[in-house]
PDB file of C-alpha atoms and ligand atoms in Angstrom:
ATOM      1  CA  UNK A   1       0.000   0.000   0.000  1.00 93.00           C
ATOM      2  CA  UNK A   2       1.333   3.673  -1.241  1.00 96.00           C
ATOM      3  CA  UNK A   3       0.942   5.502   1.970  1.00 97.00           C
ATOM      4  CA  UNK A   4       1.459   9.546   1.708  1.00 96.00           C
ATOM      5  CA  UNK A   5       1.185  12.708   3.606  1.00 97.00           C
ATOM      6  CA  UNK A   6      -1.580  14.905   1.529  1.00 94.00           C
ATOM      7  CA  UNK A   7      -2.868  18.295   3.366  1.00 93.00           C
ATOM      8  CA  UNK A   8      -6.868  19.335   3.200  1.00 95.00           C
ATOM      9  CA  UNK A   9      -8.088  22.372   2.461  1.00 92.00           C
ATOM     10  CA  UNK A  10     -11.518  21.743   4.785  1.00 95.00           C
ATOM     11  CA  UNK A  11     -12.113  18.430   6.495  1.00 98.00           C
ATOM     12  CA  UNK A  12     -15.669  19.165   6.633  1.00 98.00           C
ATOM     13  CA  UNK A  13     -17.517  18.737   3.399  1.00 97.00           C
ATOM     14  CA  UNK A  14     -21.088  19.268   3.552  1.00 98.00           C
ATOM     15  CA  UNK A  15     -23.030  16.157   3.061  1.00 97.00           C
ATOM     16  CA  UNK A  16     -24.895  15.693  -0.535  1.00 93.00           C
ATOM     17  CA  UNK A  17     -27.071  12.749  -1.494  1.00 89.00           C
ATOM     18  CA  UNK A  18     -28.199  10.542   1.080  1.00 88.00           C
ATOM     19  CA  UNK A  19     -26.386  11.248   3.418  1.00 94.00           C
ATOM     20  CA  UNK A  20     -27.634  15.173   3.525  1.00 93.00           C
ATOM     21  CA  UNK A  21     -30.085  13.117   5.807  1.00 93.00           C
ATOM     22  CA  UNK A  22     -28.232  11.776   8.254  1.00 96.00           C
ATOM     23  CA  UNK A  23     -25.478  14.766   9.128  1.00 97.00           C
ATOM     24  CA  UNK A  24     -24.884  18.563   7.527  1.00 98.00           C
ATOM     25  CA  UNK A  25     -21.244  17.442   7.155  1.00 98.00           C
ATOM     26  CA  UNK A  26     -18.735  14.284   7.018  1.00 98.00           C
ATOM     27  CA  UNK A  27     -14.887  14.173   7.868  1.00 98.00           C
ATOM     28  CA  UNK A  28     -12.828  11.794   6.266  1.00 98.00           C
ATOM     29  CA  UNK A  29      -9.447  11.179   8.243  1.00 98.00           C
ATOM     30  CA  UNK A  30      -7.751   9.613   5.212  1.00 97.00           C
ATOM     31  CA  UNK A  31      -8.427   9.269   1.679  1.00 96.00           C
ATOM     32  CA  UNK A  32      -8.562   5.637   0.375  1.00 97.00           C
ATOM     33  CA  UNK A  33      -8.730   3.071   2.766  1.00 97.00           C
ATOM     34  CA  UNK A  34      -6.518   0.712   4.341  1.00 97.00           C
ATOM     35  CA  UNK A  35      -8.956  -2.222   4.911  1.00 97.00           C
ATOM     36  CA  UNK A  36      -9.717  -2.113   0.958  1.00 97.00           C
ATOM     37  CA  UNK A  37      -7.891  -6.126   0.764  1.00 97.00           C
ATOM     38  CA  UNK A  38     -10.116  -6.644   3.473  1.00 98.00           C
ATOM     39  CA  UNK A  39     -13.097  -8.785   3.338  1.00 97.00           C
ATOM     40  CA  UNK A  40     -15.307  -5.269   3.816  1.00 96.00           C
ATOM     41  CA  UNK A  41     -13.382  -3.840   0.861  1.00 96.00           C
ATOM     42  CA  UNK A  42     -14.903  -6.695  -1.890  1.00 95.00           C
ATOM     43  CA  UNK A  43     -18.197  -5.287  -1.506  1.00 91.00           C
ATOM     44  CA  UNK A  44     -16.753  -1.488  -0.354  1.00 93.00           C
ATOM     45  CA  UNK A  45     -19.639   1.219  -1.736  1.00 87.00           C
ATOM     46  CA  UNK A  46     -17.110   3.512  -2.100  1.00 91.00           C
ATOM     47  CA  UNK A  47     -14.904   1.867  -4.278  1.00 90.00           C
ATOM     48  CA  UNK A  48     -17.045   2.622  -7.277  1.00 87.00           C
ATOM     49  CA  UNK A  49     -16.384   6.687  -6.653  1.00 90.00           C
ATOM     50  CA  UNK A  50     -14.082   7.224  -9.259  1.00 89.00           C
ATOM     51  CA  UNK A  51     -14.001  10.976  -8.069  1.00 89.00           C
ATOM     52  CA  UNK A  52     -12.294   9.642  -4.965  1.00 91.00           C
ATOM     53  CA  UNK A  53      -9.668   7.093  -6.478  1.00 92.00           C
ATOM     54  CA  UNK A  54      -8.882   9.067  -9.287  1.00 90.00           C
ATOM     55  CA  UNK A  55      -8.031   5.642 -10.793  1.00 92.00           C
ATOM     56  CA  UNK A  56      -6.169   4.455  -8.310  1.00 94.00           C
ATOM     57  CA  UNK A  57      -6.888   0.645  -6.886  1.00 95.00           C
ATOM     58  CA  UNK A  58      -8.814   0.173  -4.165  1.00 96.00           C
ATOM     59  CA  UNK A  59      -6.712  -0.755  -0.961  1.00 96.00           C
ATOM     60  CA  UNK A  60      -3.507   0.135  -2.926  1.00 97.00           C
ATOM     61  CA  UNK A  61      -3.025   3.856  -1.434  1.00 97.00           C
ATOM     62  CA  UNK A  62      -3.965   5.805   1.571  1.00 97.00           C
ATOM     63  CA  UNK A  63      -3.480   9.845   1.555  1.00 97.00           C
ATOM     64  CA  UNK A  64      -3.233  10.674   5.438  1.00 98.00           C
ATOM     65  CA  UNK A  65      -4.764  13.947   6.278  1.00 97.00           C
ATOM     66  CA  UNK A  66      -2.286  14.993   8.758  1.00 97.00           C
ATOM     67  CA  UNK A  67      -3.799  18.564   9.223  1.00 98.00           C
ATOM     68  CA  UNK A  68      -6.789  17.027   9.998  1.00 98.00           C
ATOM     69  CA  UNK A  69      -7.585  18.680  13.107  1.00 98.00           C
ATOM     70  CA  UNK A  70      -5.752  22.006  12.412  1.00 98.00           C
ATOM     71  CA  UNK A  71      -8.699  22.235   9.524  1.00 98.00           C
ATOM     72  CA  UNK A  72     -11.572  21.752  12.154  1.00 98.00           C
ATOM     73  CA  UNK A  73     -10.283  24.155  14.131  1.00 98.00           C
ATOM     74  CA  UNK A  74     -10.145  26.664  11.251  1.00 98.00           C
ATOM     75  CA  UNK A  75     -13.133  25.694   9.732  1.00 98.00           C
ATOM     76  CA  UNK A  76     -15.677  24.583  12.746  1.00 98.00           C
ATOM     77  CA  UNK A  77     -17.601  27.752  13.180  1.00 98.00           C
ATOM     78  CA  UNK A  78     -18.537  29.302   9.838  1.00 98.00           C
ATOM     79  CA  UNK A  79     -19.303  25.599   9.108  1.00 98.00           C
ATOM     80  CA  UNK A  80     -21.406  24.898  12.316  1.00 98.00           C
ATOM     81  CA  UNK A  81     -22.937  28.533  11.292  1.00 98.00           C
ATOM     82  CA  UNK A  82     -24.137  27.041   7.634  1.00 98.00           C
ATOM     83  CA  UNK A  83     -25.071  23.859   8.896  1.00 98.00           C
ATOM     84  CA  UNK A  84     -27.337  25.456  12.018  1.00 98.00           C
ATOM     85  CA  UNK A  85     -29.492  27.906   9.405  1.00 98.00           C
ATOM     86  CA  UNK A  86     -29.279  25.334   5.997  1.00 96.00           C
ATOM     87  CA  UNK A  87     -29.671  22.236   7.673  1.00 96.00           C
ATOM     88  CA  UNK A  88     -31.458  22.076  11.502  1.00 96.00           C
ATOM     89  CA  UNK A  89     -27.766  20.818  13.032  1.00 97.00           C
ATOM     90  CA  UNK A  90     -24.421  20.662  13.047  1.00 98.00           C
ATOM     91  CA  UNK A  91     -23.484  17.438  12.444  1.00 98.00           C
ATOM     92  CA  UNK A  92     -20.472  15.120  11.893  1.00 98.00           C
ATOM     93  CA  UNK A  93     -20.381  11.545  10.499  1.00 98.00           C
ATOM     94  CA  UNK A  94     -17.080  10.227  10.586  1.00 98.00           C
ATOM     95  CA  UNK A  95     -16.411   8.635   8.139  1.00 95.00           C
ATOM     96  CA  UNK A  96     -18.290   7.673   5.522  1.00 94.00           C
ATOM     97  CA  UNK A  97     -15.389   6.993   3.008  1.00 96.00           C
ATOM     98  CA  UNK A  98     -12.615   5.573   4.607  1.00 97.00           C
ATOM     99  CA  UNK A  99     -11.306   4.045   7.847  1.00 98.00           C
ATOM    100  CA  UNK A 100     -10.675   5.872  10.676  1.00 98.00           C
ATOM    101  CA  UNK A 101      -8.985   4.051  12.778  1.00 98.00           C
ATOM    102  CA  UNK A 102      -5.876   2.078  10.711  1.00 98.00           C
ATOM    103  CA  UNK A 103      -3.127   0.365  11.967  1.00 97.00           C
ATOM    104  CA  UNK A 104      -1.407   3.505  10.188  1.00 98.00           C
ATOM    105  CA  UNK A 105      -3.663   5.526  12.851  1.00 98.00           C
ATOM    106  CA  UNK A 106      -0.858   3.945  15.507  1.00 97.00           C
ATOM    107  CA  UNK A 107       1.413   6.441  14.016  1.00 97.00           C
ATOM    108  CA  UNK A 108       0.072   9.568  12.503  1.00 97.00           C
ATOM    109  CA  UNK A 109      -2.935  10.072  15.113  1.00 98.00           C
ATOM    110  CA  UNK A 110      -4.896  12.043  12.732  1.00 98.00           C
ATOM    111  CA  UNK A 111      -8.278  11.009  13.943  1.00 98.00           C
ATOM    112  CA  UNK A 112      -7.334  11.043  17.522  1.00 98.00           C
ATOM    113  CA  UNK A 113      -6.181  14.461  16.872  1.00 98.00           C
ATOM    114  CA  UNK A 114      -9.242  15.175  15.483  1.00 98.00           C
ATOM    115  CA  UNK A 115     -11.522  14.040  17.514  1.00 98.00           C
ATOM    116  CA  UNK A 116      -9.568  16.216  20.206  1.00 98.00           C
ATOM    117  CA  UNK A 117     -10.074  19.291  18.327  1.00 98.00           C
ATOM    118  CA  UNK A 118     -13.947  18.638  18.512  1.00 98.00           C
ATOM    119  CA  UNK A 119     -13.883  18.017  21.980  1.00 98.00           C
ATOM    120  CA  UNK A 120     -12.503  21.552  22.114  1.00 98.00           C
ATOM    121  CA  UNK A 121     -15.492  22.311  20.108  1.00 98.00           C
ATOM    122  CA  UNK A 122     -18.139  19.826  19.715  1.00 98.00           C
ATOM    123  CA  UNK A 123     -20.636  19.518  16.956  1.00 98.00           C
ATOM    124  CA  UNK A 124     -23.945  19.285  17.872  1.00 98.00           C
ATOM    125  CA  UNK A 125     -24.375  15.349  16.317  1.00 98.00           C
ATOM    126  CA  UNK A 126     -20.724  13.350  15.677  1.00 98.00           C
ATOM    127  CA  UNK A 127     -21.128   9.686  14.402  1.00 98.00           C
ATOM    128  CA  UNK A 128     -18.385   7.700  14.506  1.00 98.00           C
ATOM    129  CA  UNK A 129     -18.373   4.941  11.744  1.00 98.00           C
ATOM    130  CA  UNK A 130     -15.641   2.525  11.896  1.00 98.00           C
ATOM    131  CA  UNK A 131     -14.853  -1.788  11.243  1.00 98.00           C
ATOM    132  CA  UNK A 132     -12.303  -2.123  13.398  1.00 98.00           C
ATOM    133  CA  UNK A 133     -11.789  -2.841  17.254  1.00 98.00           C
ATOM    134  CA  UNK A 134      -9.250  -0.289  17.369  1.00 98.00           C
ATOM    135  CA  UNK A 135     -11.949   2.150  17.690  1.00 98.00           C
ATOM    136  CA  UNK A 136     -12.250   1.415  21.662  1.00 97.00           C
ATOM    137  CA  UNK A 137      -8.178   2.775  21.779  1.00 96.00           C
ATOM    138  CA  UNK A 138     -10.367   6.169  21.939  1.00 97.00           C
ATOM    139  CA  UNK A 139     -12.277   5.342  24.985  1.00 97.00           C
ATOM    140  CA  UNK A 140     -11.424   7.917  27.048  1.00 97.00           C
ATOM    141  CA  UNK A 141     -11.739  10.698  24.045  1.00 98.00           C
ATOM    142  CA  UNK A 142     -15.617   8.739  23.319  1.00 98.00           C
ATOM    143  CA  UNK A 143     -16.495   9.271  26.704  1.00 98.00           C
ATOM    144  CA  UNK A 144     -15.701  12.838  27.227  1.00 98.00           C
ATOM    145  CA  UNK A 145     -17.615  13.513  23.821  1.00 98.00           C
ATOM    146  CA  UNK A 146     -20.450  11.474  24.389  1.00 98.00           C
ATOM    147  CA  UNK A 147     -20.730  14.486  27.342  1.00 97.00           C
ATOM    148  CA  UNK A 148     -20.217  17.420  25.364  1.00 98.00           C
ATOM    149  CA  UNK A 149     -22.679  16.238  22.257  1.00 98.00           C
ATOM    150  CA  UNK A 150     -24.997  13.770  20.733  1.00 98.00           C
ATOM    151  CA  UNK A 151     -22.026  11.159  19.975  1.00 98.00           C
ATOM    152  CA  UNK A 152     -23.312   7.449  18.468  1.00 98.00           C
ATOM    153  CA  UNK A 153     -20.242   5.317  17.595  1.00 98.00           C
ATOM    154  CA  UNK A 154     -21.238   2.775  14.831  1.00 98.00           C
ATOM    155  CA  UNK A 155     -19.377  -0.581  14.599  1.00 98.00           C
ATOM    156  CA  UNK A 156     -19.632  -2.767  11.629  1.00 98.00           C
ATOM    157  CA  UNK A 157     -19.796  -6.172  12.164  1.00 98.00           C
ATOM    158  CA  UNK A 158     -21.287  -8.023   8.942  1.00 97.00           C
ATOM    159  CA  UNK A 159     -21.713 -11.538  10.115  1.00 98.00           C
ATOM    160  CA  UNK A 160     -20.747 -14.210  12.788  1.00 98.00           C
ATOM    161  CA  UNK A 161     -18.169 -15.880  10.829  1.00 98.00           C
ATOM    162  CA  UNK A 162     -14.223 -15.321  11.115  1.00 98.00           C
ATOM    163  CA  UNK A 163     -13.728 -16.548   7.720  1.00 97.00           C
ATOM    164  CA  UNK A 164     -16.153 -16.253   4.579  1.00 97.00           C
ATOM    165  CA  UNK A 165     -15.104 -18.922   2.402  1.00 96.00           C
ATOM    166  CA  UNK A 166     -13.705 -17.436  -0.959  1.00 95.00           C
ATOM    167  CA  UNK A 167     -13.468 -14.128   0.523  1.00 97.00           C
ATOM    168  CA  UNK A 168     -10.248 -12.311   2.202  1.00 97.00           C
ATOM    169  CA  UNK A 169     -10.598 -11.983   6.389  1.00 98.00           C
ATOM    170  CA  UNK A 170     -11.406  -9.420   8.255  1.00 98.00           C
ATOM    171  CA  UNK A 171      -9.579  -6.467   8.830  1.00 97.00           C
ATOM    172  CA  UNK A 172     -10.620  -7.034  12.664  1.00 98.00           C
ATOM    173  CA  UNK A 173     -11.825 -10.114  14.436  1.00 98.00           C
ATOM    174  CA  UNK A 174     -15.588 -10.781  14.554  1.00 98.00           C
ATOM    175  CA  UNK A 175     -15.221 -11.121  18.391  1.00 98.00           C
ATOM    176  CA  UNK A 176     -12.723  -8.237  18.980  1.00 98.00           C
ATOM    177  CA  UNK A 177     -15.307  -5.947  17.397  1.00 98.00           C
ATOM    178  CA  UNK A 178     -18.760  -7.244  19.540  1.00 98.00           C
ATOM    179  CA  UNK A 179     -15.544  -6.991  22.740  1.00 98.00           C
ATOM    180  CA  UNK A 180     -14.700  -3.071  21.461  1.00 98.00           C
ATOM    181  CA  UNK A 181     -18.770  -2.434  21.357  1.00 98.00           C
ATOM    182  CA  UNK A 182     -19.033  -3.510  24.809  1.00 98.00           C
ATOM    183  CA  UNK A 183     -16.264  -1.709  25.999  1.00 98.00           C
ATOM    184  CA  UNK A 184     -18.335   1.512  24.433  1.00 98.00           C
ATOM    185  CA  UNK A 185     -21.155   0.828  25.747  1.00 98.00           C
ATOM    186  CA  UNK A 186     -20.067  -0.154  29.161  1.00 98.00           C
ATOM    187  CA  UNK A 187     -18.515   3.454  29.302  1.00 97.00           C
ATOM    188  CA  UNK A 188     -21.494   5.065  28.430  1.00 97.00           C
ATOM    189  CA  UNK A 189     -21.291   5.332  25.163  1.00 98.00           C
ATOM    190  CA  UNK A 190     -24.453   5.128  22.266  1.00 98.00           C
ATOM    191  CA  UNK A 191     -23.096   2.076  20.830  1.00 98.00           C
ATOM    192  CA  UNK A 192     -24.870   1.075  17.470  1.00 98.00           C
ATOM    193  CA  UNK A 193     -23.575  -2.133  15.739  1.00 98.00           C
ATOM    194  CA  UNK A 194     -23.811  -1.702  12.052  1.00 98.00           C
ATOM    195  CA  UNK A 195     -24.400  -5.205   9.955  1.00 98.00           C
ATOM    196  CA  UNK A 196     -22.985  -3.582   6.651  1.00 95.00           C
ATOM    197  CA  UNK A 197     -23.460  -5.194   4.357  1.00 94.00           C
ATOM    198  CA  UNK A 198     -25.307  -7.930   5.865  1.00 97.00           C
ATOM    199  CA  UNK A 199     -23.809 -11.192   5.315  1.00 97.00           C
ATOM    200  CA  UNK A 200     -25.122 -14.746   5.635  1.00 98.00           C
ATOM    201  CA  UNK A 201     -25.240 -15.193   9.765  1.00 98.00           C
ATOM    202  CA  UNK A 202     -24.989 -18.748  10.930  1.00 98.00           C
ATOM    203  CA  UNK A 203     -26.894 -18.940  13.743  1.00 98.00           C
ATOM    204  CA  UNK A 204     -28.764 -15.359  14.023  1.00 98.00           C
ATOM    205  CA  UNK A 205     -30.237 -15.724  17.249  1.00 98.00           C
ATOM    206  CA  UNK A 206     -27.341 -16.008  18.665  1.00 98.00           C
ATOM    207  CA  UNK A 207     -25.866 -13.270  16.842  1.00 98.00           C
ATOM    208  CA  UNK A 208     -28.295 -10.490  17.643  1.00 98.00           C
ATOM    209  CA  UNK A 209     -28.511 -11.463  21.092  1.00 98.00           C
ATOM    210  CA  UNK A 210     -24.958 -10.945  21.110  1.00 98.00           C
ATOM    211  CA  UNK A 211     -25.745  -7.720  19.492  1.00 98.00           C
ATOM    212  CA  UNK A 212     -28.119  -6.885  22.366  1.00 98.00           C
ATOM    213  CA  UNK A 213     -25.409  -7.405  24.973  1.00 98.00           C
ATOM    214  CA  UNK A 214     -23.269  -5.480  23.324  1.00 98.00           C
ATOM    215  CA  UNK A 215     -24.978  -1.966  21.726  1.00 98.00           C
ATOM    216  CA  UNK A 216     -27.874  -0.229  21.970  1.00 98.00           C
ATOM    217  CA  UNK A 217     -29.069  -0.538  18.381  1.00 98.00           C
ATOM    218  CA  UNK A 218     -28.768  -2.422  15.315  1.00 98.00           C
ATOM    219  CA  UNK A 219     -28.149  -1.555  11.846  1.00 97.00           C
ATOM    220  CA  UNK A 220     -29.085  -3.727   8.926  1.00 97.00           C
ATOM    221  CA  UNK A 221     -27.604  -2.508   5.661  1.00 95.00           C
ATOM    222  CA  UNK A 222     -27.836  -5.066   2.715  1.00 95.00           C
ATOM    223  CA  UNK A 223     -26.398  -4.207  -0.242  1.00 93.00           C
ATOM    224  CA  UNK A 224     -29.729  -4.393  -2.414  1.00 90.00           C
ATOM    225  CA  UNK A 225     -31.047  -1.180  -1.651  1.00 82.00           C
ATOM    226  CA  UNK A 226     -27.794  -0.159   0.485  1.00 70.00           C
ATOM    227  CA  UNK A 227     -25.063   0.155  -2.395  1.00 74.00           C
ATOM    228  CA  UNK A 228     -26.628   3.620  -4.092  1.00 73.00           C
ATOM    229  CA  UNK A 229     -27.321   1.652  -7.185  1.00 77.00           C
ATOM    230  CA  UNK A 230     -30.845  -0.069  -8.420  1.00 77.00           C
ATOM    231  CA  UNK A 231     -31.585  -3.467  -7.022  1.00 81.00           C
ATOM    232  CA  UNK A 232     -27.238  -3.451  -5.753  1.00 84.00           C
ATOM    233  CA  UNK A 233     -25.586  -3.424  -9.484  1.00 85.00           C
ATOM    234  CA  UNK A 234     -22.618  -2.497  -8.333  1.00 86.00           C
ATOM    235  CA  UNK A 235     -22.236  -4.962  -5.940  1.00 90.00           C
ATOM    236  CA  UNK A 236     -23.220  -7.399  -8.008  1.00 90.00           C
ATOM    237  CA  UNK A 237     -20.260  -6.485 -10.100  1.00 88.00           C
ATOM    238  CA  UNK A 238     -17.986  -7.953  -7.188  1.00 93.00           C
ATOM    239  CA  UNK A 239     -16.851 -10.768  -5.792  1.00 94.00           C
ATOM    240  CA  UNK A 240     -19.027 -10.384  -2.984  1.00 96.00           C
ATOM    241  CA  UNK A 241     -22.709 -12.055  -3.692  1.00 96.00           C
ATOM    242  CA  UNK A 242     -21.209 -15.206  -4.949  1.00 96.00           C
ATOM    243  CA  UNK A 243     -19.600 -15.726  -2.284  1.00 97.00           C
ATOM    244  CA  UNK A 244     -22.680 -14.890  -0.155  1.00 97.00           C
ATOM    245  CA  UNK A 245     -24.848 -17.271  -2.102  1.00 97.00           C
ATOM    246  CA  UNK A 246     -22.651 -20.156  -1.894  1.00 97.00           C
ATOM    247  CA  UNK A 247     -23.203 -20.134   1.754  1.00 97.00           C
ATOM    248  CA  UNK A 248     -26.747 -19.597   1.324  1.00 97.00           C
ATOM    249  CA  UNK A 249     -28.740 -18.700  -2.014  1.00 97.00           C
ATOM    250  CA  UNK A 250     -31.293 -16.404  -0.086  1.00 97.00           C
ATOM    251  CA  UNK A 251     -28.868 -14.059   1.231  1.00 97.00           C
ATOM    252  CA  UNK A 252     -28.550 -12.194  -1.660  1.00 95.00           C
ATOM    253  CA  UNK A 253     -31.930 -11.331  -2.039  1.00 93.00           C
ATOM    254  CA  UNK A 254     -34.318  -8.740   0.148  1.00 93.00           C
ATOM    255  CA  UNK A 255     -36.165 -11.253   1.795  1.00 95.00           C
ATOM    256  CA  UNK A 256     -32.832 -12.636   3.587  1.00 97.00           C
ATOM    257  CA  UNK A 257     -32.774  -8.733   4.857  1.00 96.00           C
ATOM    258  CA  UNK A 258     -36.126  -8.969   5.817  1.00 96.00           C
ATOM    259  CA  UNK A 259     -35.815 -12.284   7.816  1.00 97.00           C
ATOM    260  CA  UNK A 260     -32.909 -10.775   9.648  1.00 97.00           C
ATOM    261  CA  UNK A 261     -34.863  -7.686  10.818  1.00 97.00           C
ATOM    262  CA  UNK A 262     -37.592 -10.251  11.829  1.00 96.00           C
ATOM    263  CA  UNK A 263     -34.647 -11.807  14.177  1.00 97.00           C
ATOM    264  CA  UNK A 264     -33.127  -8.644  15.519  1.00 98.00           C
ATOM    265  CA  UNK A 265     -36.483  -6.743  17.105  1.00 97.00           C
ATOM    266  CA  UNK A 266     -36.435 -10.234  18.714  1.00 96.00           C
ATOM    267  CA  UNK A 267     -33.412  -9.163  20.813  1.00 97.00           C
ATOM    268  CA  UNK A 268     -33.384  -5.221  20.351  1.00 97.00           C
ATOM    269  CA  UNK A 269     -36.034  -2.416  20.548  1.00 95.00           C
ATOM    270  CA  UNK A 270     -33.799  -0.059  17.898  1.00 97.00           C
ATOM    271  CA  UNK A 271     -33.446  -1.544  14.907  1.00 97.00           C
ATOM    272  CA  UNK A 272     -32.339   0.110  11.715  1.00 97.00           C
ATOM    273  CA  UNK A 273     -32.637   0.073   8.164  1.00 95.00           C
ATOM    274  CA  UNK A 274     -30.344   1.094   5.329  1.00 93.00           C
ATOM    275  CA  UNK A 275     -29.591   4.932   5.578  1.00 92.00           C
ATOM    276  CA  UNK A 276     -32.609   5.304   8.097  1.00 93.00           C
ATOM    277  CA  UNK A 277     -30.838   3.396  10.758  1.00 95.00           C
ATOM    278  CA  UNK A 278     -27.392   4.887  10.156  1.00 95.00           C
ATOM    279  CA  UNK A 279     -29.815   8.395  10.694  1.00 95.00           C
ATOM    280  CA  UNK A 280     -30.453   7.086  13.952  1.00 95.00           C
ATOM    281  CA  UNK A 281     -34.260   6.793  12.862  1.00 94.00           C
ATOM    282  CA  UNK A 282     -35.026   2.883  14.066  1.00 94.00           C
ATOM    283  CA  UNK A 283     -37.921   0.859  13.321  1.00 92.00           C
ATOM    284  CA  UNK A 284     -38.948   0.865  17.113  1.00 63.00           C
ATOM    285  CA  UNK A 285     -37.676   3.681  19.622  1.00 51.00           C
ATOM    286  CA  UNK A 286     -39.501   3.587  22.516  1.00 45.00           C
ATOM    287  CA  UNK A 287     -37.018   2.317  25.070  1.00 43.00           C
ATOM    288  CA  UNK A 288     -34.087   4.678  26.762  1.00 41.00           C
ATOM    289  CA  UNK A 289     -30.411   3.930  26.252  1.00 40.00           C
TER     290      UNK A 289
HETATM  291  S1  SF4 B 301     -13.373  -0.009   6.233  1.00 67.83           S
HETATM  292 FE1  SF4 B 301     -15.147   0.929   5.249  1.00 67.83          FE
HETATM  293  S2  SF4 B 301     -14.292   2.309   3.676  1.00 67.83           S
HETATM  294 FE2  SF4 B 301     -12.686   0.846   4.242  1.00 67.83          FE
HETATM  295  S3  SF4 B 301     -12.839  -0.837   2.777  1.00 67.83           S
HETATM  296 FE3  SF4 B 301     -14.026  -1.409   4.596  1.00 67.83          FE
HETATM  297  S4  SF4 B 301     -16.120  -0.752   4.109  1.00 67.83           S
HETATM  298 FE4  SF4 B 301     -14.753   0.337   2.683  1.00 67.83          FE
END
């Protein structure tokens, strides 16, 4: 992986298209993604922006933002002015195109710094979207935000199995990402785990209880009606559903998605759909955190 240094001129761009609905503004700590060789980058939505590779492979670079948090600083207020009169709130989702929490994090602390300079000065909404376990490294910083605004961190964990056959693994182990969302959640954190893209579960029972234990909301996010595309044709371009089907032929369909909801408002009262849920808008919301 081509790994570089690459200044931003704003780390806040305001949100467009979907996600206009979920937060005024995202933040993207790096541009590419280390976890694109990962089993999440086969079906990875944002591999098909060709704005944001510029024709570069997938998984094969990572720009590091290191003035990350110097740029919130600089940019926070007017943008937190815009995003109070244009759009109801000033709001964060972090990230929606890349990883923020790499191995490369370790040394160039870009999204640690970051997330310091909004402690400094909070949005009003920050969601904090990540597939790794390496999120809960932030603890302390999570806890102190979750204080000063409406924080949700959102873990993705896609399925119950350590190993999909025919696919790469996991960037981060099935169980050290359910142990990380505890961890959150134990501190007092809004803990949402994020099955995206839902994957064929082996025993889902077991699976959303687990989820239960372990957040205080679900996600579903298949990629038929998840991917940006009619009925998932991007993702259908990928490796991904064949693999999915030859563990189980439904899976790749909407009813699979539908089954799975039917299994998680067994074990949770917030459930979440596709871009509602990552809005924080659940199927059932009637219970505190
Ligand atoms: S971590 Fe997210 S952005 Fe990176 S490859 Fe996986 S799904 Fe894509």
């Amino acid at each position: 992986m081509e790994v570089s240094v690459a200044p931003i001129r704003s780390i806040l761009t305001r949100s467009t298209g979907f996600l206009k609905t979920v937060t005024s503004h995202s933040a993207q700590p790096y541009r590419g993604c280390a976890f694109g060789n990962a089993l999440c980058g086969v079906g990875c939505y944002v591999q098909h922006n060709h704005y944001l590779t510029r024709g570069r492979t997938w998984g094969a670079f990572l720009d590091v933002r290191e003035n990350a948090a110097e740029s919130y600083v600089k940019n926070a207020e007017r943008e937190r002015r815009w995003a109070r009169r244009s759009r109801g709130s000033f709001g964060v989702f972090m990230s929606s195109s890349t990883e923020p929490f790499p191995p490369q994090e370790d040394r160039y602390r870009v999204t640690q710094g970051l997330l310091e300079a909004m402690l400094e000065s909070p949005p009003d909404v920050l969601i904090a979207q990540t597939h790794t376990h390496r999120a809960a490294a932030c603890l302390d910083l999570f806890r102190a935000l979750a204080a000063a605004c409406d924080l949700r961190v959102h873990i993705s964990i896609e399925t119950d199995r350590e190993r999909v056959p025919g696919l790469p693994p996991h960037a981060s182990r099935v169980a050290q990402r359910f142990e990380a969302a505890r961890a959150l959640k134990a501190a007092g954190v809004f803990t949402v785990i994020t099955v995206s893209p839902l994957l064929p579960i082996r025993d889902p029972d077991a699976f959303f209880a687990r989820a239960a234990a372990s957040a205080h909301a679900v996600v579903l996010d298949h990629f038929v009606g998840g991917d940006g595309s009619a009925q998932g044709a991007r993702t259908r371009n990928t490796p991904l559903p064949a693999a999915m089907a030859a563990l189980d032929p439904e899976s790749v369909s909407p009813r699979y998605r539908d089954r799975m909801v039917a299994v998680a408002k067994r074990h949770l009262t917030r459930v979440g759909v596709h871009i509602d849920g990552f809005a924080g808008r659940y199927l059932s919301d009637d219970l505190p955190p």
